[in-house]
Structures are given as C-alpha cells and as structure tokens.
PDB file of C-alpha atoms in Angstrom:
ATOM      1  CA  MET A   1      14.950  16.603-100.107  1.00 90.00           C
ATOM      2  CA  THR A   2      14.115  13.768 -97.407  1.00 97.00           C
ATOM      3  CA  ASN A   3      17.464  12.341 -95.823  1.00 98.00           C
ATOM      4  CA  ILE A   4      17.230   8.706 -95.181  1.00 98.00           C
ATOM      5  CA  LEU A   5      19.904   6.565 -93.312  1.00 98.00           C
ATOM      6  CA  LEU A   6      20.236   2.696 -94.131  1.00 98.00           C
ATOM      7  CA  SER A   7      21.901   0.968 -91.433  1.00 98.00           C
ATOM      8  CA  ILE A   8      23.038  -2.832 -92.667  1.00 98.00           C
ATOM      9  CA  ASP A   9      25.803  -5.382 -92.071  1.00 96.00           C
ATOM     10  CA  LYS A  10      26.729  -5.367 -95.842  1.00 96.00           C
ATOM     11  CA  MET A  11      25.282  -4.606 -99.240  1.00 98.00           C
ATOM     12  CA  ASP A  12      23.246  -7.434-100.769  1.00 98.00           C
ATOM     13  CA  PRO A  13      20.784  -7.638-103.945  1.00 98.00           C
ATOM     14  CA  SER A  14      17.685  -7.045-101.660  1.00 98.00           C
ATOM     15  CA  PHE A  15      19.362  -4.069-100.080  1.00 98.00           C
ATOM     16  CA  ALA A  16      20.448  -2.478-103.435  1.00 98.00           C
ATOM     17  CA  LYS A  17      17.034  -2.658-104.831  1.00 98.00           C
ATOM     18  CA  LEU A  18      15.815  -0.710-101.449  1.00 98.00           C
ATOM     19  CA  VAL A  19      18.535   2.077-102.255  1.00 98.00           C
ATOM     20  CA  ASP A  20      17.741   2.193-105.501  1.00 98.00           C
ATOM     21  CA  GLY A  21      13.911   2.359-105.067  1.00 98.00           C
ATOM     22  CA  LEU A  22      14.434   4.991-102.370  1.00 98.00           C
ATOM     23  CA  SER A  23      16.806   7.117-104.167  1.00 97.00           C
ATOM     24  CA  LYS A  24      14.309   8.447-106.499  1.00 93.00           C
ATOM     25  CA  GLN A  25      12.286  10.100-103.742  1.00 95.00           C
ATOM     26  CA  ALA A  26      15.089  10.800-101.224  1.00 98.00           C
ATOM     27  CA  ASN A  27      18.699  11.243-100.437  1.00 98.00           C
ATOM     28  CA  VAL A  28      19.854   7.873 -99.239  1.00 98.00           C
ATOM     29  CA  THR A  29      23.010   7.112 -97.353  1.00 98.00           C
ATOM     30  CA  VAL A  30      24.157   3.548 -96.075  1.00 98.00           C
ATOM     31  CA  ALA A  31      25.887   3.003 -92.875  1.00 98.00           C
ATOM     32  CA  GLY A  32      27.212   0.101 -90.674  1.00 97.00           C
ATOM     33  CA  LEU A  33      25.123  -1.323 -87.893  1.00 96.00           C
ATOM     34  CA  GLU A  34      26.537   0.919 -85.316  1.00 94.00           C
ATOM     35  CA  GLY A  35      28.545   4.017 -84.853  1.00 95.00           C
ATOM     36  CA  PHE A  36      26.593   6.068 -87.207  1.00 97.00           C
ATOM     37  CA  SER A  37      25.298   9.734 -86.879  1.00 98.00           C
ATOM     38  CA  LEU A  38      21.785  10.692 -87.312  1.00 98.00           C
ATOM     39  CA  GLU A  39      22.107  14.325 -87.735  1.00 98.00           C
ATOM     40  CA  ASP A  40      19.845  15.766 -90.340  1.00 98.00           C
ATOM     41  CA  VAL A  41      18.532  12.399 -90.684  1.00 98.00           C
ATOM     42  CA  ASP A  42      14.643  12.197 -91.418  1.00 98.00           C
ATOM     43  CA  VAL A  43      14.146   8.540 -91.720  1.00 98.00           C
ATOM     44  CA  PHE A  44      16.034   5.616 -90.201  1.00 98.00           C
ATOM     45  CA  ILE A  45      15.982   1.974 -91.744  1.00 98.00           C
ATOM     46  CA  GLY A  46      17.705  -0.518 -89.756  1.00 98.00           C
ATOM     47  CA  LYS A  47      17.384  -3.694 -87.458  1.00 97.00           C
ATOM     48  CA  LYS A  48      18.809  -2.066 -84.294  1.00 96.00           C
ATOM     49  CA  LEU A  49      19.369   1.443 -82.789  1.00 97.00           C
ATOM     50  CA  GLY A  50      21.465   2.332 -79.957  1.00 96.00           C
ATOM     51  CA  VAL A  51      20.711   5.089 -77.541  1.00 96.00           C
ATOM     52  CA  SER A  52      24.065   7.243 -78.553  1.00 96.00           C
ATOM     53  CA  GLU A  53      23.024   7.024 -82.236  1.00 97.00           C
ATOM     54  CA  LEU A  54      19.647   8.426 -81.287  1.00 97.00           C
ATOM     55  CA  GLU A  55      20.966  11.030 -79.209  1.00 96.00           C
ATOM     56  CA  THR A  56      22.623  12.550 -82.402  1.00 97.00           C
ATOM     57  CA  ALA A  57      19.121  12.878 -84.192  1.00 97.00           C
ATOM     58  CA  ASN A  58      17.790  16.439 -84.633  1.00 97.00           C
ATOM     59  CA  ARG A  59      14.966  15.898 -87.055  1.00 97.00           C
ATOM     60  CA  LEU A  60      13.971  12.386 -87.327  1.00 98.00           C
ATOM     61  CA  LYS A  61      10.646  11.662 -88.158  1.00 98.00           C
ATOM     62  CA  ALA A  62      10.296   7.597 -88.512  1.00 98.00           C
ATOM     63  CA  VAL A  63      12.261   4.587 -87.859  1.00 98.00           C
ATOM     64  CA  PHE A  64      11.660   1.503 -90.164  1.00 98.00           C
ATOM     65  CA  THR A  65      12.776  -2.018 -89.147  1.00 98.00           C
ATOM     66  CA  TYR A  66      13.525  -4.869 -91.653  1.00 97.00           C
ATOM     67  CA  LYS A  67      12.072  -7.279 -88.971  1.00 95.00           C
ATOM     68  CA  THR A  68       9.268  -8.102 -86.637  1.00 94.00           C
ATOM     69  CA  GLY A  69      11.040  -7.770 -83.250  1.00 92.00           C
ATOM     70  CA  VAL A  70      11.668  -4.155 -81.907  1.00 96.00           C
ATOM     71  CA  ASP A  71      13.604  -5.046 -78.896  1.00 92.00           C
ATOM     72  CA  GLU A  72      16.804  -3.710 -80.147  1.00 94.00           C
ATOM     73  CA  ILE A  73      15.461  -0.333 -80.222  1.00 97.00           C
ATOM     74  CA  PRO A  74      14.819   2.230 -77.578  1.00 97.00           C
ATOM     75  CA  LEU A  75      11.188   2.485 -77.689  1.00 97.00           C
ATOM     76  CA  ASP A  76      11.099   5.086 -74.876  1.00 96.00           C
ATOM     77  CA  LYS A  77      13.593   7.611 -76.264  1.00 97.00           C
ATOM     78  CA  LEU A  78      11.512   7.399 -79.569  1.00 98.00           C
ATOM     79  CA  ALA A  79       8.401   8.263 -77.730  1.00 97.00           C
ATOM     80  CA  GLU A  80      10.016  11.214 -76.191  1.00 96.00           C
ATOM     81  CA  GLY A  81      11.077  12.576 -79.335  1.00 95.00           C
ATOM     82  CA  GLY A  82       7.794  11.836 -81.160  1.00 97.00           C
ATOM     83  CA  VAL A  83       9.236   9.427 -83.586  1.00 98.00           C
ATOM     84  CA  ILE A  84       7.166   6.889 -85.042  1.00 98.00           C
ATOM     85  CA  LEU A  85       8.426   3.196 -85.473  1.00 98.00           C
ATOM     86  CA  CYS A  86       7.029   0.806 -87.976  1.00 98.00           C
ATOM     87  CA  ASN A  87       8.383  -3.103 -88.175  1.00 98.00           C
ATOM     88  CA  SER A  88       7.609  -5.712 -90.861  1.00 98.00           C
ATOM     89  CA  HIS A  89       5.218  -8.748 -90.698  1.00 97.00           C
ATOM     90  CA  ALA A  90       6.234  -9.911 -94.147  1.00 97.00           C
ATOM     91  CA  CYS A  91       7.316 -13.303 -92.964  1.00 97.00           C
ATOM     92  CA  SER A  92       4.384 -14.034 -90.678  1.00 97.00           C
ATOM     93  CA  SER A  93       3.095 -16.687 -92.787  1.00 97.00           C
ATOM     94  CA  TYR A  94       6.632 -18.430 -93.079  1.00 97.00           C
ATOM     95  CA  ILE A  95       6.935 -18.352 -89.418  1.00 97.00           C
ATOM     96  CA  ALA A  96       3.449 -19.836 -89.031  1.00 98.00           C
ATOM     97  CA  GLN A  97       4.207 -22.668 -91.260  1.00 98.00           C
ATOM     98  CA  TYR A  98       7.264 -23.412 -89.478  1.00 98.00           C
ATOM     99  CA  ALA A  99       5.604 -23.413 -85.959  1.00 98.00           C
ATOM    100  CA  PHE A 100       2.824 -25.901 -87.860  1.00 98.00           C
ATOM    101  CA  ALA A 101       5.512 -28.047 -88.898  1.00 98.00           C
ATOM    102  CA  LEU A 102       7.232 -28.138 -85.344  1.00 98.00           C
ATOM    103  CA  ALA A 103       3.769 -28.874 -83.790  1.00 98.00           C
ATOM    104  CA  LEU A 104       3.329 -31.827 -86.281  1.00 98.00           C
ATOM    105  CA  ALA A 105       6.853 -33.267 -85.904  1.00 98.00           C
ATOM    106  CA  LEU A 106       6.532 -32.878 -81.905  1.00 98.00           C
ATOM    107  CA  THR A 107       3.497 -34.772 -81.445  1.00 98.00           C
ATOM    108  CA  ALA A 108       4.237 -37.196 -84.256  1.00 98.00           C
ATOM    109  CA  ARG A 109       7.772 -37.864 -82.596  1.00 97.00           C
ATOM    110  CA  VAL A 110       9.174 -37.697 -86.107  1.00 97.00           C
ATOM    111  CA  VAL A 111      12.588 -36.793 -85.038  1.00 96.00           C
ATOM    112  CA  GLU A 112      12.686 -39.370 -82.346  1.00 96.00           C
ATOM    113  CA  PHE A 113      11.678 -42.039 -84.431  1.00 97.00           C
ATOM    114  CA  ASP A 114      14.367 -41.073 -87.047  1.00 97.00           C
ATOM    115  CA  LYS A 115      17.025 -41.061 -84.402  1.00 96.00           C
ATOM    116  CA  ASN A 116      15.977 -44.410 -83.115  1.00 96.00           C
ATOM    117  CA  LEU A 117      15.987 -45.927 -86.713  1.00 97.00           C
ATOM    118  CA  ARG A 118      19.510 -44.833 -87.185  1.00 97.00           C
ATOM    119  CA  LYS A 119      20.641 -46.848 -84.531  1.00 97.00           C
ATOM    120  CA  GLY A 120      18.553 -49.908 -85.784  1.00 98.00           C
ATOM    121  CA  ASN A 121      15.720 -49.408 -83.267  1.00 97.00           C
ATOM    122  CA  TRP A 122      12.189 -49.538 -84.634  1.00 97.00           C
ATOM    123  CA  SER A 123      10.442 -48.189 -81.666  1.00 96.00           C
ATOM    124  CA  PRO A 124       7.915 -51.057 -81.405  1.00 96.00           C
ATOM    125  CA  THR A 125       6.436 -49.913 -78.136  1.00 96.00           C
ATOM    126  CA  LEU A 126       6.116 -46.158 -78.897  1.00 95.00           C
ATOM    127  CA  HIS A 127       3.180 -44.621 -80.465  1.00 97.00           C
ATOM    128  CA  TRP A 128       2.439 -40.910 -81.870  1.00 98.00           C
ATOM    129  CA  LYS A 129      -0.299 -38.368 -81.203  1.00 98.00           C
ATOM    130  CA  SER A 130      -2.201 -36.698 -84.108  1.00 98.00           C
ATOM    131  CA  LEU A 131      -2.275 -32.943 -83.846  1.00 98.00           C
ATOM    132  CA  PHE A 132      -5.585 -33.190 -85.742  1.00 97.00           C
ATOM    133  CA  SER A 133      -7.183 -34.681 -82.480  1.00 97.00           C
ATOM    134  CA  MET A 134      -6.187 -31.972 -80.415  1.00 98.00           C
ATOM    135  CA  LYS A 135      -7.062 -28.357 -79.231  1.00 98.00           C
ATOM    136  CA  VAL A 136      -4.540 -25.932 -80.161  1.00 98.00           C
ATOM    137  CA  GLY A 137      -4.059 -22.534 -77.929  1.00 98.00           C
ATOM    138  CA  LEU A 138      -2.415 -19.358 -79.564  1.00 98.00           C
ATOM    139  CA  VAL A 139      -0.542 -17.570 -77.100  1.00 98.00           C
ATOM    140  CA  GLY A 140       0.021 -14.322 -79.085  1.00 96.00           C
ATOM    141  CA  TYR A 141      -2.526 -13.543 -81.618  1.00 96.00           C
ATOM    142  CA  GLY A 142      -0.918 -10.850 -84.014  1.00 94.00           C
ATOM    143  CA  SER A 143       0.188 -11.500 -87.403  1.00 96.00           C
ATOM    144  CA  ILE A 144       1.702 -14.834 -86.826  1.00 97.00           C
ATOM    145  CA  GLY A 145      -0.692 -15.878 -84.457  1.00 97.00           C
ATOM    146  CA  LYS A 146      -3.528 -15.187 -87.053  1.00 97.00           C
ATOM    147  CA  GLU A 147      -1.434 -16.978 -89.745  1.00 98.00           C
ATOM    148  CA  ILE A 148      -1.218 -20.233 -87.642  1.00 98.00           C
ATOM    149  CA  HIS A 149      -4.929 -19.990 -86.932  1.00 98.00           C
ATOM    150  CA  LYS A 150      -5.401 -20.319 -90.692  1.00 98.00           C
ATOM    151  CA  LEU A 151      -3.382 -23.288 -91.004  1.00 98.00           C
ATOM    152  CA  LEU A 152      -5.238 -24.789 -87.801  1.00 98.00           C
ATOM    153  CA  SER A 153      -8.876 -23.823 -89.418  1.00 97.00           C
ATOM    154  CA  ALA A 154      -7.837 -25.355 -92.927  1.00 97.00           C
ATOM    155  CA  ASN A 155      -7.281 -28.765 -90.936  1.00 97.00           C
ATOM    156  CA  GLY A 156     -10.148 -28.689 -88.827  1.00 97.00           C
ATOM    157  CA  ILE A 157      -7.978 -27.942 -85.787  1.00 98.00           C
ATOM    158  CA  PRO A 158      -9.989 -26.321 -82.860  1.00 98.00           C
ATOM    159  CA  ALA A 159      -8.152 -23.118 -81.875  1.00 98.00           C
ATOM    160  CA  TYR A 160      -8.406 -20.997 -78.814  1.00 98.00           C
ATOM    161  CA  THR A 161      -6.529 -17.522 -77.572  1.00 98.00           C
ATOM    162  CA  LEU A 162      -6.755 -15.218 -74.834  1.00 97.00           C
ATOM    163  CA  ASN A 163      -9.335 -12.472 -75.007  1.00 95.00           C
ATOM    164  CA  ARG A 164      -7.545  -8.943 -74.842  1.00 90.00           C
ATOM    165  CA  GLY A 165     -10.520  -6.983 -76.290  1.00 85.00           C
ATOM    166  CA  LYS A 166      -9.833  -7.473 -80.292  1.00 83.00           C
ATOM    167  CA  ASN A 167     -11.811  -8.907 -82.880  1.00 83.00           C
ATOM    168  CA  TYR A 168     -11.833 -12.821 -82.567  1.00 89.00           C
ATOM    169  CA  ASP A 169     -13.663 -13.988 -85.525  1.00 88.00           C
ATOM    170  CA  GLY A 170     -13.547 -17.883 -85.653  1.00 91.00           C
ATOM    171  CA  ILE A 171     -11.470 -18.537 -82.928  1.00 97.00           C
ATOM    172  CA  SER A 172     -12.595 -19.360 -79.364  1.00 97.00           C
ATOM    173  CA  THR A 173     -11.426 -16.980 -76.425  1.00 97.00           C
ATOM    174  CA  VAL A 174     -10.577 -17.496 -73.049  1.00 97.00           C
ATOM    175  CA  ASP A 175     -10.048 -15.060 -69.745  1.00 96.00           C
ATOM    176  CA  ASN A 176      -6.579 -16.116 -68.713  1.00 97.00           C
ATOM    177  CA  LEU A 177      -3.383 -18.078 -69.497  1.00 98.00           C
ATOM    178  CA  ILE A 178      -4.132 -20.795 -67.026  1.00 98.00           C
ATOM    179  CA  GLU A 179      -7.842 -21.043 -68.600  1.00 98.00           C
ATOM    180  CA  LEU A 180      -6.078 -21.548 -72.281  1.00 98.00           C
ATOM    181  CA  CYS A 181      -3.868 -24.181 -70.469  1.00 98.00           C
ATOM    182  CA  GLU A 182      -6.578 -26.321 -69.207  1.00 97.00           C
ATOM    183  CA  ALA A 183      -8.579 -26.097 -72.477  1.00 98.00           C
ATOM    184  CA  CYS A 184      -5.890 -26.983 -74.929  1.00 98.00           C
ATOM    185  CA  ASP A 185      -3.552 -29.794 -75.650  1.00 98.00           C
ATOM    186  CA  LEU A 186      -0.845 -27.868 -77.255  1.00 98.00           C
ATOM    187  CA  LEU A 187       0.026 -24.319 -76.845  1.00 98.00           C
ATOM    188  CA  ILE A 188       1.820 -22.363 -79.675  1.00 98.00           C
ATOM    189  CA  LEU A 189       3.716 -19.151 -78.535  1.00 98.00           C
ATOM    190  CA  SER A 190       4.430 -16.191 -80.974  1.00 98.00           C
ATOM    191  CA  LEU A 191       4.809 -13.449 -78.126  1.00 97.00           C
ATOM    192  CA  PRO A 192       6.946 -10.167 -78.497  1.00 95.00           C
ATOM    193  CA  LYS A 193       9.960  -9.466 -75.848  1.00 94.00           C
ATOM    194  CA  THR A 194       8.362  -7.070 -73.388  1.00 93.00           C
ATOM    195  CA  GLU A 195       8.492  -6.946 -69.556  1.00 93.00           C
ATOM    196  CA  GLU A 196       4.874  -8.202 -69.576  1.00 94.00           C
ATOM    197  CA  THR A 197       5.939 -11.543 -71.357  1.00 96.00           C
ATOM    198  CA  ASN A 198       9.261 -12.261 -69.578  1.00 96.00           C
ATOM    199  CA  ASP A 199       8.906 -15.521 -67.867  1.00 97.00           C
ATOM    200  CA  MET A 200       5.270 -15.840 -68.497  1.00 97.00           C
ATOM    201  CA  PHE A 201       5.849 -19.450 -68.689  1.00 98.00           C
ATOM    202  CA  ASN A 202       6.870 -20.681 -65.510  1.00 98.00           C
ATOM    203  CA  ALA A 203       6.866 -23.433 -62.798  1.00 97.00           C
ATOM    204  CA  GLU A 204       3.044 -22.306 -61.990  1.00 97.00           C
ATOM    205  CA  ILE A 205       1.906 -22.427 -65.657  1.00 98.00           C
ATOM    206  CA  PHE A 206       3.821 -25.638 -66.392  1.00 98.00           C
ATOM    207  CA  ALA A 207       1.792 -27.384 -63.600  1.00 97.00           C
ATOM    208  CA  HIS A 208      -1.218 -26.517 -65.823  1.00 98.00           C
ATOM    209  CA  LEU A 209       0.378 -28.306 -68.537  1.00 98.00           C
ATOM    210  CA  LYS A 210       0.647 -31.699 -67.539  1.00 98.00           C
ATOM    211  CA  GLY A 211       0.418 -34.350 -70.524  1.00 98.00           C
ATOM    212  CA  LYS A 212       0.620 -31.226 -72.873  1.00 98.00           C
ATOM    213  CA  TYR A 213       2.971 -29.692 -75.573  1.00 98.00           C
ATOM    214  CA  ILE A 214       4.428 -26.053 -76.171  1.00 98.00           C
ATOM    215  CA  VAL A 215       5.741 -24.788 -79.332  1.00 98.00           C
ATOM    216  CA  ASN A 216       7.664 -21.552 -79.274  1.00 98.00           C
ATOM    217  CA  VAL A 217       8.432 -19.332 -82.281  1.00 98.00           C
ATOM    218  CA  GLY A 218       8.179 -15.977 -80.428  1.00 96.00           C
ATOM    219  CA  ARG A 219      10.741 -14.450 -78.343  1.00 94.00           C
ATOM    220  CA  GLY A 220      12.919 -16.741 -75.758  1.00 94.00           C
ATOM    221  CA  ASN A 221      12.128 -14.525 -72.522  1.00 96.00           C
ATOM    222  CA  CYS A 222       8.723 -15.742 -72.280  1.00 97.00           C
ATOM    223  CA  ILE A 223       9.962 -19.171 -71.129  1.00 98.00           C
ATOM    224  CA  ASP A 224      11.511 -19.894 -67.705  1.00 98.00           C
ATOM    225  CA  GLU A 225      14.337 -22.451 -69.183  1.00 98.00           C
ATOM    226  CA  GLU A 226      14.601 -23.953 -65.768  1.00 98.00           C
ATOM    227  CA  ALA A 227      11.262 -24.531 -65.296  1.00 98.00           C
ATOM    228  CA  LEU A 228      10.679 -26.000 -68.658  1.00 98.00           C
ATOM    229  CA  TYR A 229      13.874 -28.296 -67.973  1.00 98.00           C
ATOM    230  CA  GLN A 230      12.237 -29.581 -64.999  1.00 98.00           C
ATOM    231  CA  SER A 231       8.786 -30.443 -66.395  1.00 98.00           C
ATOM    232  CA  LEU A 232      10.101 -32.093 -69.346  1.00 98.00           C
ATOM    233  CA  VAL A 233      12.737 -34.233 -67.213  1.00 98.00           C
ATOM    234  CA  LYS A 234      10.009 -35.181 -64.867  1.00 97.00           C
ATOM    235  CA  GLY A 235       7.454 -36.032 -67.904  1.00 95.00           C
ATOM    236  CA  GLU A 236       5.111 -33.546 -66.847  1.00 97.00           C
ATOM    237  CA  LEU A 237       5.083 -31.769 -70.045  1.00 98.00           C
ATOM    238  CA  SER A 238       4.687 -34.258 -72.807  1.00 98.00           C
ATOM    239  CA  GLY A 239       7.006 -32.364 -75.174  1.00 98.00           C
ATOM    240  CA  ALA A 240       8.297 -29.111 -76.271  1.00 98.00           C
ATOM    241  CA  ALA A 241       9.516 -27.791 -79.799  1.00 98.00           C
ATOM    242  CA  ILE A 242      11.646 -24.217 -79.107  1.00 98.00           C
ATOM    243  CA  ASP A 243      12.962 -22.292 -81.968  1.00 98.00           C
ATOM    244  CA  THR A 244      14.004 -19.169 -79.578  1.00 96.00           C
ATOM    245  CA  TRP A 245      16.151 -19.502 -76.725  1.00 95.00           C
ATOM    246  CA  ARG A 246      17.399 -17.283 -74.188  1.00 92.00           C
ATOM    247  CA  GLN A 247      20.839 -17.338 -75.839  1.00 90.00           C
ATOM    248  CA  LYS A 248      21.759 -17.213 -79.497  1.00 86.00           C
ATOM    249  CA  SER A 249      24.976 -18.074 -81.539  1.00 88.00           C
ATOM    250  CA  ARG A 250      27.080 -15.138 -82.533  1.00 85.00           C
ATOM    251  CA  GLY A 251      29.407 -17.364 -84.721  1.00 85.00           C
ATOM    252  CA  GLU A 252      30.807 -19.289 -82.102  1.00 88.00           C
ATOM    253  CA  ALA A 253      32.104 -22.982 -83.307  1.00 86.00           C
ATOM    254  CA  LYS A 254      29.826 -24.941 -80.859  1.00 92.00           C
ATOM    255  CA  LEU A 255      27.207 -23.423 -78.258  1.00 94.00           C
ATOM    256  CA  PHE A 256      24.247 -25.384 -76.907  1.00 95.00           C
ATOM    257  CA  PRO A 257      21.142 -23.320 -76.810  1.00 94.00           C
ATOM    258  CA  SER A 258      20.857 -23.316 -73.049  1.00 96.00           C
ATOM    259  CA  LYS A 259      22.798 -23.879 -69.742  1.00 93.00           C
ATOM    260  CA  LYS A 260      20.232 -26.616 -69.222  1.00 96.00           C
ATOM    261  CA  HIS A 261      21.105 -29.850 -70.880  1.00 96.00           C
ATOM    262  CA  PHE A 262      17.903 -29.816 -73.052  1.00 97.00           C
ATOM    263  CA  GLU A 263      19.899 -31.755 -75.793  1.00 96.00           C
ATOM    264  CA  LYS A 264      20.184 -34.831 -73.600  1.00 96.00           C
ATOM    265  CA  LEU A 265      16.372 -35.014 -73.537  1.00 96.00           C
ATOM    266  CA  HIS A 266      14.093 -37.036 -75.992  1.00 94.00           C
ATOM    267  CA  ASN A 267      10.974 -35.049 -75.472  1.00 97.00           C
ATOM    268  CA  VAL A 268      11.984 -31.637 -76.940  1.00 97.00           C
ATOM    269  CA  LEU A 269      12.786 -30.516 -80.452  1.00 98.00           C
ATOM    270  CA  LEU A 270      15.823 -27.950 -80.654  1.00 97.00           C
ATOM    271  CA  SER A 271      15.487 -25.564 -83.545  1.00 97.00           C
ATOM    272  CA  PRO A 272      18.149 -22.832 -83.854  1.00 96.00           C
ATOM    273  CA  HIS A 273      15.959 -19.912 -84.326  1.00 94.00           C
ATOM    274  CA  LYS A 274      15.066 -20.749 -87.941  1.00 95.00           C
ATOM    275  CA  ALA A 275      11.632 -19.851 -88.414  1.00 95.00           C
ATOM    276  CA  MET A 276      12.288 -16.771 -90.216  1.00 90.00           C
ATOM    277  CA  GLN A 277      15.098 -18.025 -91.866  1.00 93.00           C
ATOM    278  CA  VAL A 278      13.288 -18.895 -95.392  1.00 94.00           C
ATOM    279  CA  ASN A 279      15.343 -18.662 -98.493  1.00 93.00           C
ATOM    280  CA  ASP A 280      13.456 -15.480 -99.508  1.00 93.00           C
ATOM    281  CA  GLY A 281      12.679 -14.146 -96.131  1.00 95.00           C
ATOM    282  CA  HIS A 282      14.979 -11.366 -96.090  1.00 96.00           C
ATOM    283  CA  ASP A 283      14.179 -10.237 -99.382  1.00 97.00           C
ATOM    284  CA  ALA A 284      10.562 -10.326 -98.497  1.00 97.00           C
ATOM    285  CA  TYR A 285      11.228  -8.131 -95.296  1.00 98.00           C
ATOM    286  CA  VAL A 286      13.339  -5.582 -97.078  1.00 98.00           C
ATOM    287  CA  MET A 287      10.845  -5.063-100.038  1.00 98.00           C
ATOM    288  CA  ASP A 288       8.051  -4.674 -97.479  1.00 98.00           C
ATOM    289  CA  VAL A 289       9.722  -2.022 -95.717  1.00 98.00           C
ATOM    290  CA  LEU A 290      10.608  -0.566 -99.150  1.00 98.00           C
ATOM    291  CA  ALA A 291       7.099  -0.331-100.085  1.00 98.00           C
ATOM    292  CA  ASN A 292       6.216   1.150 -96.614  1.00 98.00           C
ATOM    293  CA  VAL A 293       8.760   3.887 -96.833  1.00 98.00           C
ATOM    294  CA  GLN A 294       7.730   4.850-100.383  1.00 98.00           C
ATOM    295  CA  ALA A 295       4.238   5.239 -99.055  1.00 97.00           C
ATOM    296  CA  PHE A 296       5.377   7.325 -96.150  1.00 98.00           C
ATOM    297  CA  LEU A 297       7.426   9.719 -98.326  1.00 97.00           C
ATOM    298  CA  ASP A 298       4.166  10.012-100.564  1.00 97.00           C
ATOM    299  CA  GLY A 299       2.275  11.430 -97.458  1.00 96.00           C
ATOM    300  CA  GLN A 300       0.438   8.117 -96.765  1.00 97.00           C
ATOM    301  CA  SER A 301       0.091   6.487 -93.136  1.00 97.00           C
ATOM    302  CA  PRO A 302       2.558   3.848 -92.907  1.00 97.00           C
ATOM    303  CA  ARG A 303       1.478   0.242 -92.078  1.00 97.00           C
ATOM    304  CA  ASN A 304       2.737  -1.804 -89.040  1.00 97.00           C
ATOM    305  CA  VAL A 305       3.176   1.256 -86.612  1.00 98.00           C
ATOM    306  CA  VAL A 306       4.344   0.139 -83.521  1.00 97.00           C
ATOM    307  CA  ASP A 307       2.668   0.971 -79.928  1.00 96.00           C
ATOM    308  CA  LEU A 308       5.784   2.273 -78.246  1.00 97.00           C
ATOM    309  CA  THR A 309       4.142   1.917 -74.890  1.00 95.00           C
ATOM    310  CA  LYS A 310       3.684  -1.902 -75.824  1.00 93.00           C
ATOM    311  CA  GLY A 311       6.639  -2.927 -77.583  1.00 93.00           C
ATOM    312  CA  TYR A 312       4.437  -4.458 -80.367  1.00 93.00           C
TER     313      TYR A 312
END
C-alpha cells in the first residue's frame, strides 16, 4: 500500500478531511513542518521541504504542496531523483480579485481620501483616476494572471502581456518588458520567485513607468525595493500597491514591511501578504490537493505539475 507523509503545523478540519479521504487508499502519517524522515514514503504532502529531509527519501515518487509558491522546496534535488512536484492554483481567482481591488483602490485613492477625512480634510484639490480608462499590463500570465484578465475583460479594460510563446486568446502581447511598460498605464505583477524574476523591476524599468502604477500580488523578490522607494519619493511612479515584500512577519509584535520607509509615503498602498488569506482559502487549497493526490493514486496524471527547471 502507498505510504503518504503529510507535513503540517497543526491539525485542523481541512487537514482532517484530507487524512480521512486518503486513508481509504493509502497509509497516511502526519508529521510537523521539519525534522521528519521520508524513508519508505511514496508521496509527500507539505508546504516546504528541506534538503536534509529529502536526503532520507528512498522511494519518493511525488510531492504535493498545498499552496502555489514552491520556493521552499529544493527543485534541483527533486529533479535529480526523478520526483514530480505538483502545486495548487485553487485560490487563483481569489488572488485575482484582491489584485483587482488593490488596483481600484490605488487609482481611486480610496485609502488616501479616507485618511484625510479622518483628520477633517476633505481633499478639495485632489482628484482620482479611473481604472476603466486605463490599459493594464499583466506581468505573469499563469493561472492568476488569466483570472485577472477575466476581471479586466468583464469591465472592458484592455489588457496586455508578454509574448512567451503561449496561447494568448483575447489579450494583446508585446515582446519585452519595456514595451509593456510603455504600452500600459498600470501593471499587475503575479510572478513566481525564480532567478529570472529577481529584481526584474529595477531603476531602469521604473524609468519607463513615469506617471504610471504597479500592483504586486506575486513574489516580493521581483521588485528592487530601493528603486521602487526612490521612484515613489521623486513622484516618478504615480503609485504602487504592494502585497508581498522581501521580509515577512514571523509573529513579531511590530514589523514594517521594508527597511525603506514606505509607511511614510502617501502614494503607496501597503498590504501584509493578504491576497491568499481569504476565509475559505486554506480549505480550497487542501481540498484541491486531496483531489489531485486521489487521482494520482488512481493512476491518473496529476494536475499542476511544476516544471522543475523553471520553478513554476
């Protein structure tokens, strides 16, 4: 019988349903987030995997992660061992909705107006811009980008993305990032964390975004925060809404999102990595993984197989 190891922080109703569902087809063992052994384990389910744990594997065939990002898993080691990796895109529509909300709030200056009125200031000289009169560039056209595109299309907002040889039905394409910056008024980023995306948005790119906006619901590594800060301070970039940062709270009583003082700027929306933290998001991820693992155990090809050479 297949042996499955489930790595979790703590048991909850969603994980209990997963264990119950898989126990009909396999032997399921539950472990913590680290310090476990993969000896005689055929399938691993978890959100991160260390090299030390992976080195104990002797018959591992597949890894399933109950989230989208896979940067906490040693992809090169999985490739060496011929192990497949599957992530989950169950919350893509939720993340897209959050990105769309950030774009609306940013261009309409909703938070800025709210803060001013709480001080009795009616902002009589300030005006907002309509997202519906803009062209939007999607930097990242995977499952999240496609869901964002649906929202843009439903509201008649023209969308563009980079041509990377895929099927781009109903969306305009350009050949490089600079062309995308120049063609659009606002960019929405939903990129994975890879070497290729590291510091993709730097001073050179921000120079092509004067008077424009960016929204990031992808990984924080894609933005050079120093360059972003300087562009906002100088008023070159009209505004930014950032949900993911280089650093992330690990339970500290107080932690600003960056070493740069973005919290003092009026033209940036600070979001604490909330795009995926919708009420039923965790359950959606876990149930998606349950269905995918069950299909794998039944001999079917699993969904969402990650390209281990690309990292997504």
